[in-house]
mmCIF file of C-alpha atoms in Angstrom:
data_model
loop_
_atom_site.group_PDB
_atom_site.id
_atom_site.type_symbol
_atom_site.label_atom_id
_atom_site.label_comp_id
_atom_site.label_asym_id
_atom_site.label_seq_id
_atom_site.Cartn_x
_atom_site.Cartn_y
_atom_site.Cartn_z
ATOM 1 C CA CYS A 1 -46.203 27.338 8.297
ATOM 2 C CA ILE A 2 -48.733 24.753 9.489
ATOM 3 C CA SER A 3 -47.466 24.302 13.055
ATOM 4 C CA HIS A 4 -46.638 27.954 13.668
ATOM 5 C CA PRO A 5 -48.798 30.182 11.444
ATOM 6 C CA ASP A 6 -48.261 33.163 13.745
ATOM 7 C CA ARG A 7 -44.552 33.452 12.951
ATOM 8 C CA PRO A 8 -43.331 36.280 10.648
ATOM 9 C CA LEU A 9 -42.692 34.177 7.498
ATOM 10 C CA PRO A 10 -46.065 32.380 7.380
ATOM 11 C CA LYS A 11 -47.852 35.633 8.232
ATOM 12 C CA GLY A 12 -46.085 37.356 5.338
ATOM 13 C CA GLU A 13 -44.505 39.974 7.600
ATOM 14 C CA ILE A 14 -41.141 39.198 6.074
ATOM 15 C CA SER A 15 -40.343 37.730 2.664
ATOM 16 C CA ILE A 16 -38.117 34.685 2.175
ATOM 17 C CA ARG A 17 -35.643 36.911 0.341
ATOM 18 C CA ALA A 18 -35.528 39.373 3.276
ATOM 19 C CA ALA A 19 -35.142 36.472 5.707
ATOM 20 C CA LYS A 20 -32.172 35.168 3.716
ATOM 21 C CA ILE A 21 -30.556 38.609 3.666
ATOM 22 C CA TYR A 22 -31.093 38.920 7.444
ATOM 23 C CA LEU A 23 -29.598 35.416 7.884
ATOM 24 C CA LEU A 24 -26.456 36.458 5.993
ATOM 25 C CA PHE A 25 -26.231 39.682 7.987
ATOM 26 C CA LEU A 26 -26.451 37.777 11.280
ATOM 27 C CA LEU A 27 -24.008 35.106 10.141
ATOM 28 C CA CYS A 28 -21.414 37.671 9.041
ATOM 29 C CA GLY A 29 -21.974 39.671 12.232
ATOM 30 C CA ALA A 30 -21.452 36.577 14.378
ATOM 31 C CA LEU A 31 -18.216 35.777 12.633
ATOM 32 C CA VAL A 32 -16.852 39.336 12.682
ATOM 33 C CA PHE A 33 -17.664 39.946 16.324
ATOM 34 C CA SER A 34 -16.429 36.533 17.458
ATOM 35 C CA TYR A 35 -13.101 37.074 15.708
ATOM 36 C CA CYS A 36 -12.925 40.494 17.432
ATOM 37 C CA VAL A 37 -12.985 38.607 20.738
ATOM 38 C CA SER A 38 -10.252 36.159 19.772
ATOM 39 C CA ILE A 39 -9.126 33.787 17.051
ATOM 40 C CA THR A 40 -10.236 30.942 19.306
ATOM 41 C CA HIS A 41 -13.749 32.362 19.632
ATOM 42 C CA GLY A 42 -13.920 33.075 15.912
ATOM 43 C CA ASN A 43 -12.970 29.541 15.038
ATOM 44 C CA ALA A 44 -15.336 28.221 17.699
ATOM 45 C CA THR A 45 -18.154 30.195 16.085
ATOM 46 C CA LEU A 46 -17.694 28.259 12.874
ATOM 47 C CA ILE A 47 -18.628 25.030 14.623
ATOM 48 C CA PRO A 48 -22.270 25.829 15.538
ATOM 49 C CA LEU A 49 -22.780 27.703 12.232
ATOM 50 C CA GLY A 50 -21.665 24.652 10.303
ATOM 51 C CA ILE A 51 -23.790 22.355 12.481
ATOM 52 C CA LEU A 52 -26.841 24.591 11.987
ATOM 53 C CA ILE A 53 -26.438 24.516 8.203
ATOM 54 C CA PHE A 54 -26.056 20.714 8.276
ATOM 55 C CA TYR A 55 -29.096 20.435 10.562
ATOM 56 C CA SER A 56 -31.237 22.653 8.343
ATOM 57 C CA PHE A 57 -30.511 20.623 5.194
ATOM 58 C CA TYR A 58 -30.118 17.081 6.512
ATOM 59 C CA LEU A 59 -31.237 16.568 10.100
ATOM 60 C CA LYS A 60 -34.324 18.704 10.659
ATOM 61 C CA GLY A 61 -36.650 15.834 9.778
ATOM 62 C CA THR A 62 -34.530 13.076 11.268
ATOM 63 C CA PRO A 63 -35.815 11.345 14.421
ATOM 64 C CA LEU A 64 -33.646 11.928 17.469
ATOM 65 C CA ALA A 65 -30.554 13.100 15.527
ATOM 66 C CA GLY A 66 -32.051 16.552 15.047
ATOM 67 C CA ASN A 67 -33.056 16.695 18.711
ATOM 68 C CA PHE A 68 -29.534 15.787 19.834
ATOM 69 C CA VAL A 69 -28.039 18.421 17.543
ATOM 70 C CA VAL A 70 -30.360 21.155 18.815
ATOM 71 C CA ALA A 71 -29.745 20.162 22.436
ATOM 72 C CA SER A 72 -25.988 20.277 21.769
ATOM 73 C CA LEU A 73 -26.301 23.747 20.278
ATOM 74 C CA VAL A 74 -28.211 24.885 23.389
ATOM 75 C CA ALA A 75 -25.395 23.591 25.602
ATOM 76 C CA TYR A 76 -22.575 24.953 23.440
ATOM 77 C CA PRO A 77 -22.757 28.605 24.631
ATOM 78 C CA LEU A 78 -21.914 27.487 28.143
ATOM 79 C CA LEU A 79 -18.613 26.132 26.872
ATOM 80 C CA TYR A 80 -18.085 28.864 24.308
ATOM 81 C CA GLY A 81 -18.235 31.609 26.938
ATOM 82 C CA GLY A 82 -15.473 29.997 28.933
ATOM 83 C CA LEU A 83 -13.040 29.279 26.112
ATOM 84 C CA GLY A 84 -9.551 29.995 27.362
ATOM 85 C CA ALA A 85 -10.632 30.327 30.983
ATOM 86 C CA PRO A 86 -8.456 28.560 33.547
ATOM 87 C CA ASP A 87 -11.381 26.618 35.052
ATOM 88 C CA PHE A 88 -12.930 25.707 31.687
ATOM 89 C CA THR A 89 -13.568 22.110 32.761
ATOM 90 C CA ASN A 90 -15.944 23.358 35.464
ATOM 91 C CA LEU A 91 -18.308 24.341 32.637
ATOM 92 C CA ILE A 92 -18.648 20.799 31.330
ATOM 93 C CA PRO A 93 -21.244 19.627 33.941
ATOM 94 C CA PRO A 94 -23.574 22.628 33.334
ATOM 95 C CA ALA A 95 -23.226 22.082 29.588
ATOM 96 C CA ILE A 96 -24.133 18.422 30.035
ATOM 97 C CA LEU A 97 -27.109 19.421 32.215
ATOM 98 C CA ALA A 98 -28.278 21.896 29.585
ATOM 99 C CA PHE A 99 -27.941 19.241 26.884
ATOM 100 C CA LEU A 100 -29.832 16.644 28.867
ATOM 101 C CA LEU A 101 -32.627 19.038 29.873
ATOM 102 C CA ASN A 102 -33.100 20.128 26.281
ATOM 103 C CA ILE A 103 -33.369 16.575 24.912
ATOM 104 C CA SER A 104 -36.767 16.179 26.568
ATOM 105 C CA ARG A 105 -37.768 19.703 25.597
ATOM 106 C CA GLU A 106 -36.983 18.947 21.954
ATOM 107 C CA ILE A 107 -38.965 15.738 22.049
ATOM 108 C CA VAL A 108 -41.982 17.542 23.493
ATOM 109 C CA LYS A 109 -41.656 20.256 20.804
ATOM 110 C CA ASP A 110 -41.630 17.551 18.099
ATOM 111 C CA LEU A 111 -44.756 16.009 19.570
ATOM 112 C CA GLN A 112 -46.486 19.415 19.512
ATOM 113 C CA ASP A 113 -45.530 19.913 15.844
ATOM 114 C CA LYS A 114 -46.395 16.331 14.740
ATOM 115 C CA THR A 115 -49.293 17.201 12.429
ATOM 116 C CA GLY A 116 -47.495 20.015 10.658
ATOM 117 C CA ASP A 117 -44.301 17.982 10.289
ATOM 118 C CA GLN A 118 -46.213 15.090 8.792
ATOM 119 C CA ILE A 119 -47.909 17.366 6.260
ATOM 120 C CA ALA A 120 -44.476 18.862 5.403
ATOM 121 C CA GLY A 121 -43.121 15.355 4.884
ATOM 122 C CA TYR A 122 -40.792 15.358 7.874
ATOM 123 C CA ARG A 123 -40.314 12.157 9.862
ATOM 124 C CA THR A 124 -39.375 13.607 13.232
ATOM 125 C CA THR A 125 -39.038 12.117 16.711
ATOM 126 C CA ALA A 126 -42.827 12.370 17.001
ATOM 127 C CA SER A 127 -43.028 9.370 14.638
ATOM 128 C CA ILE A 128 -41.333 7.161 17.261
ATOM 129 C CA SER A 129 -43.635 5.205 19.613
ATOM 130 C CA ALA A 130 -44.641 6.916 22.854
ATOM 131 C CA LYS A 131 -43.222 3.968 24.801
ATOM 132 C CA VAL A 132 -39.755 4.483 23.304
ATOM 133 C CA LEU A 133 -39.929 8.262 23.870
ATOM 134 C CA ARG A 134 -40.884 7.760 27.498
ATOM 135 C CA ARG A 135 -37.879 5.485 27.957
ATOM 136 C CA ILE A 136 -35.591 8.060 26.363
ATOM 137 C CA ILE A 137 -36.923 10.782 28.678
ATOM 138 C CA TYR A 138 -36.564 8.501 31.725
ATOM 139 C CA VAL A 139 -32.936 7.731 30.833
ATOM 140 C CA GLN A 140 -32.234 11.396 30.152
ATOM 141 C CA SER A 141 -33.803 12.300 33.516
ATOM 142 C CA LEU A 142 -31.684 9.733 35.358
ATOM 143 C CA LEU A 143 -28.555 11.002 33.657
ATOM 144 C CA TYR A 144 -29.524 14.581 34.502
ATOM 145 C CA ILE A 145 -30.012 13.751 38.172
ATOM 146 C CA SER A 146 -26.762 11.753 38.227
ATOM 147 C CA VAL A 147 -24.750 14.674 36.840
ATOM 148 C CA LEU A 148 -26.481 17.057 39.243
ATOM 149 C CA VAL A 149 -25.665 14.785 42.184
ATOM 150 C CA LEU A 150 -22.060 14.657 40.997
ATOM 151 C CA THR A 151 -21.875 18.468 41.075
ATOM 152 C CA ILE A 152 -23.240 18.405 44.649
ATOM 153 C CA ILE A 153 -20.809 15.709 45.834
ATOM 154 C CA THR A 154 -17.847 17.532 44.299
ATOM 155 C CA HIS A 155 -19.008 20.927 45.625
ATOM 156 C CA LEU A 156 -18.640 22.303 42.111
ATOM 157 C CA PHE A 157 -21.556 24.676 42.559
ATOM 158 C CA GLY A 158 -23.611 25.918 45.476
ATOM 159 C CA MET A 159 -27.080 25.057 46.705
ATOM 160 C CA THR A 160 -28.671 27.888 44.682
ATOM 161 C CA TYR A 161 -27.438 26.328 41.459
ATOM 162 C CA THR A 162 -28.730 22.903 42.548
ATOM 163 C CA ILE A 163 -32.175 24.301 43.390
ATOM 164 C CA ILE A 164 -32.390 26.043 40.019
ATOM 165 C CA CYS A 165 -31.375 22.853 38.215
ATOM 166 C CA LEU A 166 -33.941 20.802 40.145
ATOM 167 C CA GLY A 167 -36.582 23.419 39.448
ATOM 168 C CA ALA A 168 -35.854 23.128 35.732
ATOM 169 C CA ALA A 169 -35.892 19.331 35.758
ATOM 170 C CA ILE A 170 -38.884 18.520 37.938
ATOM 171 C CA PRO A 171 -41.589 19.696 35.487
#
């Protein structure tokens, strides 16, 4: 509410009860439609749903752990979409790149929400010293570039993919 007063719940555009009903509707829809694709996809849908529930109750206000979980959930669809595909392992480097890129994004988001999180009683990554956070982002950036270089050396993806990945990482 404090960090994002313009969102529907804080603005009163939707009630908490209506939000919970919508949540159940989306959760059931995700499960039904994923099982319509395949048993594998249905079962694989249970993983992020379980992780999201665990995150919401236990990790949201946990320094770094919550960031790693959210970054993992951002990377997960890249793997999910290729479940059962013959070249599934080719999706691992892009998933790793998505994970690494989102670690820094999540840290920056925590820094932006620091005041609101403190008022709400959350101890997020923003409570870690700036020096440590810089080191984490530097290591993440080096890992990102290393994985990207590996995709170039192995000719896993073309130059367009590399340019897009660099364009995402440079800022």
